[in-house]
Short mmCIF file of N, CA and C in Angstrom, two decimals:
data_model
loop_
_atom_site.label_atom_id
_atom_site.label_comp_id
_atom_site.label_asym_id
_atom_site.label_seq_id
_atom_site.Cartn_x
_atom_site.Cartn_y
_atom_site.Cartn_z
N THR A 1 3.11 -9.43 8.03
CA THR A 1 2.18 -10.46 7.60
C THR A 1 2.87 -11.81 7.64
N ASN A 2 2.08 -12.83 7.79
CA ASN A 2 2.63 -14.18 7.69
C ASN A 2 2.20 -14.84 6.38
N SER A 3 1.63 -14.07 5.48
CA SER A 3 1.22 -14.58 4.18
C SER A 3 2.45 -14.88 3.33
N LYS A 4 2.47 -16.04 2.72
CA LYS A 4 3.58 -16.43 1.86
C LYS A 4 3.59 -15.63 0.55
N ALA A 5 2.51 -14.91 0.29
CA ALA A 5 2.42 -14.11 -0.94
C ALA A 5 3.33 -12.89 -0.91
N PHE A 6 3.72 -12.45 0.30
CA PHE A 6 4.53 -11.25 0.42
C PHE A 6 6.00 -11.58 0.54
N THR A 7 6.82 -10.86 -0.18
CA THR A 7 8.26 -11.03 -0.14
C THR A 7 8.80 -10.60 1.22
N ALA A 8 8.40 -9.41 1.65
CA ALA A 8 8.82 -8.86 2.94
C ALA A 8 7.75 -9.18 3.98
N LYS A 9 8.16 -9.63 5.14
CA LYS A 9 7.21 -9.95 6.20
C LYS A 9 6.71 -8.69 6.90
N THR A 10 7.52 -7.65 6.88
CA THR A 10 7.09 -6.37 7.44
C THR A 10 7.53 -5.26 6.49
N SER A 11 6.76 -4.22 6.45
CA SER A 11 7.13 -3.03 5.69
C SER A 11 6.38 -1.85 6.26
N CYS A 12 6.93 -0.69 6.04
CA CYS A 12 6.32 0.53 6.52
C CYS A 12 6.39 1.55 5.39
N VAL A 13 5.25 1.88 4.83
CA VAL A 13 5.20 2.85 3.75
C VAL A 13 4.19 3.92 4.10
N ARG A 14 4.38 5.06 3.50
CA ARG A 14 3.47 6.18 3.72
C ARG A 14 2.74 6.43 2.40
N ARG A 15 1.42 6.36 2.43
CA ARG A 15 0.62 6.55 1.24
C ARG A 15 -0.51 7.53 1.52
N ARG A 16 -0.83 8.32 0.51
CA ARG A 16 -1.91 9.29 0.60
C ARG A 16 -3.22 8.64 0.16
N TYR A 17 -4.31 9.26 0.56
CA TYR A 17 -5.63 8.73 0.21
C TYR A 17 -5.77 8.58 -1.31
N ARG A 18 -5.33 9.58 -2.05
CA ARG A 18 -5.46 9.52 -3.52
C ARG A 18 -4.68 8.34 -4.10
N GLU A 19 -3.63 7.91 -3.42
CA GLU A 19 -2.88 6.74 -3.88
C GLU A 19 -3.69 5.46 -3.65
N PHE A 20 -4.46 5.43 -2.57
CA PHE A 20 -5.36 4.30 -2.34
C PHE A 20 -6.46 4.27 -3.40
N VAL A 21 -6.92 5.44 -3.81
CA VAL A 21 -7.92 5.53 -4.89
C VAL A 21 -7.33 4.93 -6.16
N TRP A 22 -6.09 5.28 -6.47
CA TRP A 22 -5.40 4.73 -7.64
C TRP A 22 -5.30 3.20 -7.52
N LEU A 23 -4.87 2.73 -6.35
CA LEU A 23 -4.70 1.28 -6.15
C LEU A 23 -6.04 0.57 -6.37
N ARG A 24 -7.10 1.08 -5.81
CA ARG A 24 -8.40 0.44 -5.96
C ARG A 24 -8.80 0.40 -7.43
N ARG A 25 -8.58 1.48 -8.14
CA ARG A 25 -8.91 1.54 -9.57
C ARG A 25 -8.10 0.48 -10.35
N GLN A 26 -6.82 0.35 -10.02
CA GLN A 26 -5.99 -0.65 -10.70
C GLN A 26 -6.45 -2.06 -10.38
N LEU A 27 -6.78 -2.31 -9.13
CA LEU A 27 -7.27 -3.62 -8.75
C LEU A 27 -8.57 -3.95 -9.47
N GLN A 28 -9.46 -2.97 -9.56
CA GLN A 28 -10.72 -3.18 -10.28
C GLN A 28 -10.47 -3.52 -11.75
N ARG A 29 -9.55 -2.81 -12.34
CA ARG A 29 -9.22 -3.00 -13.76
C ARG A 29 -8.69 -4.41 -14.01
N ASN A 30 -7.92 -4.92 -13.09
CA ASN A 30 -7.24 -6.20 -13.29
C ASN A 30 -7.98 -7.41 -12.72
N ALA A 31 -8.99 -7.17 -11.88
CA ALA A 31 -9.64 -8.27 -11.16
C ALA A 31 -10.81 -8.89 -11.92
N GLY A 32 -11.20 -8.31 -13.03
CA GLY A 32 -12.33 -8.86 -13.77
C GLY A 32 -13.62 -8.72 -12.98
N LEU A 33 -14.28 -9.83 -12.73
CA LEU A 33 -15.56 -9.82 -12.04
C LEU A 33 -15.43 -9.89 -10.51
N VAL A 34 -14.23 -10.00 -10.02
CA VAL A 34 -14.01 -10.07 -8.57
C VAL A 34 -14.28 -8.70 -7.96
N PRO A 35 -15.18 -8.64 -6.97
CA PRO A 35 -15.47 -7.33 -6.36
C PRO A 35 -14.28 -6.83 -5.53
N VAL A 36 -14.01 -5.55 -5.65
CA VAL A 36 -12.93 -4.92 -4.90
C VAL A 36 -13.58 -4.15 -3.75
N PRO A 37 -13.07 -4.31 -2.54
CA PRO A 37 -13.66 -3.60 -1.39
C PRO A 37 -13.71 -2.08 -1.61
N GLU A 38 -14.63 -1.45 -0.92
CA GLU A 38 -14.78 0.00 -1.00
C GLU A 38 -13.76 0.68 -0.10
N LEU A 39 -13.41 1.90 -0.47
CA LEU A 39 -12.56 2.74 0.37
C LEU A 39 -13.45 3.54 1.31
N PRO A 40 -12.90 3.99 2.44
CA PRO A 40 -13.71 4.88 3.28
C PRO A 40 -14.00 6.17 2.52
N GLY A 41 -15.08 6.82 2.86
CA GLY A 41 -15.45 8.05 2.16
C GLY A 41 -14.44 9.16 2.32
N LYS A 42 -14.50 10.09 1.39
CA LYS A 42 -13.60 11.24 1.43
C LYS A 42 -14.35 12.49 1.88
N SER A 43 -15.50 12.29 2.45
CA SER A 43 -16.38 13.40 2.81
C SER A 43 -15.70 14.44 3.69
N SER A 44 -15.90 15.68 3.32
CA SER A 44 -15.40 16.78 4.15
C SER A 44 -16.50 17.27 5.08
N LEU A 45 -17.63 16.56 5.10
CA LEU A 45 -18.76 16.95 5.94
C LEU A 45 -18.72 16.27 7.30
N PHE A 46 -17.57 15.74 7.66
CA PHE A 46 -17.40 15.03 8.93
C PHE A 46 -17.56 16.00 10.09
N VAL A 47 -18.35 15.59 11.08
CA VAL A 47 -18.53 16.41 12.29
C VAL A 47 -17.61 15.84 13.36
N GLY A 48 -16.74 16.65 13.87
CA GLY A 48 -15.78 16.21 14.88
C GLY A 48 -14.43 16.82 14.60
N SER A 49 -13.45 16.39 15.36
CA SER A 49 -12.11 16.96 15.19
C SER A 49 -11.40 16.35 13.99
N THR A 50 -10.40 17.05 13.53
CA THR A 50 -9.58 16.57 12.43
C THR A 50 -8.90 15.26 12.81
N ASP A 51 -8.43 15.17 14.05
CA ASP A 51 -7.77 13.95 14.50
C ASP A 51 -8.73 12.76 14.45
N GLU A 52 -9.98 12.96 14.84
CA GLU A 52 -10.97 11.89 14.78
C GLU A 52 -11.21 11.45 13.34
N PHE A 53 -11.32 12.43 12.45
CA PHE A 53 -11.55 12.14 11.03
C PHE A 53 -10.38 11.33 10.47
N ILE A 54 -9.18 11.76 10.76
CA ILE A 54 -7.98 11.07 10.27
C ILE A 54 -7.93 9.64 10.81
N GLU A 55 -8.24 9.47 12.07
CA GLU A 55 -8.20 8.14 12.67
C GLU A 55 -9.27 7.23 12.05
N ARG A 56 -10.46 7.76 11.83
CA ARG A 56 -11.52 6.95 11.20
C ARG A 56 -11.12 6.56 9.77
N ARG A 57 -10.54 7.50 9.06
CA ARG A 57 -10.11 7.19 7.69
C ARG A 57 -8.98 6.15 7.73
N ARG A 58 -8.04 6.30 8.64
CA ARG A 58 -6.95 5.33 8.75
C ARG A 58 -7.51 3.94 9.02
N GLN A 59 -8.47 3.85 9.92
CA GLN A 59 -9.09 2.56 10.22
C GLN A 59 -9.80 2.00 8.99
N GLY A 60 -10.47 2.87 8.24
CA GLY A 60 -11.15 2.44 7.02
C GLY A 60 -10.18 1.93 5.97
N LEU A 61 -9.05 2.61 5.84
CA LEU A 61 -8.02 2.17 4.89
C LEU A 61 -7.41 0.84 5.33
N GLN A 62 -7.23 0.68 6.63
CA GLN A 62 -6.72 -0.58 7.17
C GLN A 62 -7.70 -1.72 6.85
N GLN A 63 -8.99 -1.48 7.06
CA GLN A 63 -9.99 -2.50 6.75
C GLN A 63 -10.01 -2.83 5.25
N PHE A 64 -9.86 -1.80 4.42
CA PHE A 64 -9.78 -2.00 2.99
C PHE A 64 -8.64 -2.95 2.65
N LEU A 65 -7.45 -2.67 3.20
CA LEU A 65 -6.28 -3.51 2.91
C LEU A 65 -6.46 -4.93 3.43
N GLU A 66 -7.04 -5.06 4.61
CA GLU A 66 -7.26 -6.40 5.17
C GLU A 66 -8.17 -7.22 4.28
N LYS A 67 -9.21 -6.60 3.74
CA LYS A 67 -10.12 -7.31 2.83
C LYS A 67 -9.42 -7.64 1.51
N VAL A 68 -8.63 -6.72 1.00
CA VAL A 68 -7.93 -6.94 -0.27
C VAL A 68 -6.99 -8.14 -0.15
N VAL A 69 -6.19 -8.20 0.90
CA VAL A 69 -5.19 -9.28 1.00
C VAL A 69 -5.82 -10.63 1.32
N GLN A 70 -7.10 -10.65 1.65
CA GLN A 70 -7.79 -11.93 1.88
C GLN A 70 -8.32 -12.52 0.58
N ASN A 71 -8.25 -11.75 -0.50
CA ASN A 71 -8.77 -12.21 -1.78
C ASN A 71 -7.60 -12.65 -2.66
N VAL A 72 -7.59 -13.91 -3.05
CA VAL A 72 -6.47 -14.49 -3.81
C VAL A 72 -6.24 -13.76 -5.13
N VAL A 73 -7.31 -13.38 -5.82
CA VAL A 73 -7.17 -12.70 -7.11
C VAL A 73 -6.51 -11.34 -6.91
N LEU A 74 -6.99 -10.57 -5.93
CA LEU A 74 -6.44 -9.24 -5.68
C LEU A 74 -5.00 -9.34 -5.16
N LEU A 75 -4.75 -10.37 -4.38
CA LEU A 75 -3.43 -10.57 -3.78
C LEU A 75 -2.37 -10.89 -4.84
N SER A 76 -2.80 -11.32 -6.01
CA SER A 76 -1.83 -11.67 -7.06
C SER A 76 -1.40 -10.46 -7.89
N ASP A 77 -1.94 -9.29 -7.60
CA ASP A 77 -1.62 -8.09 -8.38
C ASP A 77 -0.27 -7.49 -7.94
N SER A 78 0.65 -7.37 -8.89
CA SER A 78 1.99 -6.83 -8.58
C SER A 78 1.94 -5.41 -8.05
N ARG A 79 0.97 -4.63 -8.53
CA ARG A 79 0.85 -3.24 -8.07
C ARG A 79 0.58 -3.19 -6.56
N LEU A 80 -0.24 -4.11 -6.09
CA LEU A 80 -0.54 -4.19 -4.65
C LEU A 80 0.74 -4.44 -3.86
N HIS A 81 1.55 -5.37 -4.34
CA HIS A 81 2.78 -5.71 -3.63
C HIS A 81 3.75 -4.53 -3.60
N LEU A 82 3.88 -3.85 -4.71
CA LEU A 82 4.77 -2.67 -4.74
C LEU A 82 4.19 -1.53 -3.90
N PHE A 83 2.90 -1.37 -3.91
CA PHE A 83 2.22 -0.34 -3.12
C PHE A 83 2.49 -0.53 -1.63
N LEU A 84 2.46 -1.79 -1.19
CA LEU A 84 2.62 -2.10 0.23
C LEU A 84 4.06 -2.33 0.66
N GLN A 85 4.93 -2.69 -0.27
CA GLN A 85 6.27 -3.12 0.12
C GLN A 85 7.40 -2.32 -0.52
N SER A 86 7.09 -1.12 -1.01
CA SER A 86 8.14 -0.26 -1.54
C SER A 86 7.73 1.19 -1.36
N GLN A 87 8.68 2.07 -1.52
CA GLN A 87 8.40 3.50 -1.45
C GLN A 87 8.27 4.09 -2.86
N LEU A 88 8.14 3.24 -3.87
CA LEU A 88 8.03 3.74 -5.24
C LEU A 88 6.79 4.62 -5.40
N SER A 89 6.93 5.64 -6.22
CA SER A 89 5.79 6.49 -6.56
C SER A 89 4.87 5.70 -7.49
N LEU A 90 3.66 6.20 -7.71
CA LEU A 90 2.73 5.49 -8.59
C LEU A 90 3.27 5.34 -10.01
N PRO A 91 3.87 6.39 -10.61
CA PRO A 91 4.46 6.20 -11.94
C PRO A 91 5.59 5.16 -11.94
N GLN A 92 6.38 5.14 -10.87
CA GLN A 92 7.46 4.15 -10.77
C GLN A 92 6.89 2.74 -10.64
N ILE A 93 5.79 2.60 -9.89
CA ILE A 93 5.14 1.29 -9.77
C ILE A 93 4.69 0.82 -11.14
N GLU A 94 4.04 1.70 -11.88
CA GLU A 94 3.57 1.35 -13.23
C GLU A 94 4.73 0.94 -14.13
N SER A 95 5.81 1.70 -14.10
CA SER A 95 6.99 1.38 -14.92
C SER A 95 7.55 0.01 -14.55
N CYS A 96 7.64 -0.24 -13.27
CA CYS A 96 8.18 -1.50 -12.77
C CYS A 96 7.31 -2.68 -13.23
N VAL A 97 6.00 -2.54 -13.06
CA VAL A 97 5.07 -3.61 -13.42
C VAL A 97 5.11 -3.88 -14.93
N GLN A 98 5.29 -2.82 -15.71
CA GLN A 98 5.32 -2.96 -17.17
C GLN A 98 6.71 -3.34 -17.69
N GLY A 99 7.68 -3.55 -16.78
CA GLY A 99 9.01 -3.97 -17.18
C GLY A 99 9.87 -2.85 -17.73
N ARG A 100 9.47 -1.60 -17.49
CA ARG A 100 10.24 -0.46 -17.98
C ARG A 100 11.13 0.16 -16.90
N GLY A 101 11.06 -0.34 -15.69
CA GLY A 101 11.87 0.22 -14.61
C GLY A 101 13.23 -0.44 -14.54
N PRO A 102 14.10 0.10 -13.70
CA PRO A 102 15.45 -0.46 -13.58
C PRO A 102 15.48 -1.80 -12.84
N GLN A 103 14.37 -2.13 -12.15
CA GLN A 103 14.32 -3.36 -11.36
C GLN A 103 13.03 -4.12 -11.66
N SER A 104 13.06 -5.43 -11.39
CA SER A 104 11.85 -6.23 -11.46
C SER A 104 11.02 -5.92 -10.20
N VAL A 105 9.80 -6.40 -10.16
CA VAL A 105 8.95 -6.21 -8.99
C VAL A 105 9.63 -6.78 -7.75
N THR A 106 10.11 -8.00 -7.84
CA THR A 106 10.77 -8.64 -6.69
C THR A 106 12.02 -7.89 -6.27
N GLU A 107 12.82 -7.46 -7.23
CA GLU A 107 14.04 -6.71 -6.91
C GLU A 107 13.70 -5.39 -6.20
N ALA A 108 12.67 -4.70 -6.65
CA ALA A 108 12.27 -3.43 -6.03
C ALA A 108 11.83 -3.66 -4.58
N ILE A 109 11.10 -4.73 -4.36
CA ILE A 109 10.64 -5.03 -3.00
C ILE A 109 11.81 -5.42 -2.11
N LEU A 110 12.69 -6.28 -2.63
CA LEU A 110 13.86 -6.69 -1.83
C LEU A 110 14.78 -5.51 -1.54
N HIS A 111 14.96 -4.64 -2.52
CA HIS A 111 15.79 -3.45 -2.31
C HIS A 111 15.22 -2.61 -1.17
N TYR A 112 13.91 -2.39 -1.19
CA TYR A 112 13.28 -1.61 -0.13
C TYR A 112 13.39 -2.32 1.21
N ALA A 113 13.15 -3.63 1.21
CA ALA A 113 13.20 -4.39 2.47
C ALA A 113 14.59 -4.32 3.09
N MET A 114 15.61 -4.42 2.26
CA MET A 114 16.98 -4.38 2.79
C MET A 114 17.34 -2.98 3.26
N SER A 115 16.97 -1.95 2.51
CA SER A 115 17.29 -0.59 2.93
C SER A 115 16.48 -0.21 4.15
N SER A 116 15.25 -0.68 4.22
CA SER A 116 14.38 -0.41 5.36
C SER A 116 14.95 -1.07 6.61
N TRP A 117 15.40 -2.31 6.45
CA TRP A 117 15.97 -3.03 7.59
C TRP A 117 17.21 -2.30 8.11
N GLY A 118 18.05 -1.81 7.20
CA GLY A 118 19.23 -1.05 7.62
C GLY A 118 18.84 0.20 8.38
N TRP A 119 17.78 0.87 7.91
CA TRP A 119 17.32 2.08 8.58
C TRP A 119 16.83 1.77 9.99
N VAL A 120 16.10 0.65 10.14
CA VAL A 120 15.58 0.26 11.45
C VAL A 120 16.74 -0.03 12.39
N GLN A 121 17.76 -0.73 11.89
CA GLN A 121 18.91 -1.04 12.73
C GLN A 121 19.59 0.24 13.20
N GLU A 122 19.75 1.20 12.30
CA GLU A 122 20.38 2.46 12.69
C GLU A 122 19.57 3.17 13.76
N GLU A 123 18.25 3.17 13.60
CA GLU A 123 17.38 3.81 14.57
C GLU A 123 17.52 3.15 15.95
N ASP A 124 17.60 1.81 15.96
CA ASP A 124 17.68 1.08 17.23
C ASP A 124 18.99 1.34 17.97
N THR A 125 20.05 1.70 17.27
CA THR A 125 21.34 1.86 17.92
C THR A 125 21.59 3.29 18.39
N ARG A 126 20.69 4.20 18.12
CA ARG A 126 20.89 5.58 18.56
C ARG A 126 20.72 5.69 20.07
N PRO A 127 21.52 6.55 20.70
CA PRO A 127 21.39 6.71 22.16
C PRO A 127 20.10 7.41 22.54
#
């Protein structure tokens, strides 16, 4: 991203659908009257291949995130930043946001960004 709101300009995290449900719930709780975008459905009644279903859901989650980061109120939520820029579990995100973790929100993101960058460099140098 080129948004100045993000500490890391790039990040790669793996999140499950249920974690997106948690994130949306947290954003709703903290956003007051600001509407939070909908997530793609979780319907198991999808007709087609599993790969098609997964790709449609991935696209829906991508659209959800794109809408979220366009909203200044939602973009100010620390949970969103940790969700997108760290590998912390949901309980670890909560602890960090509440000041009970070993690192601040910024420290957790920078730690991940630096370790992630090191991992990318190692991957690039393999034969």
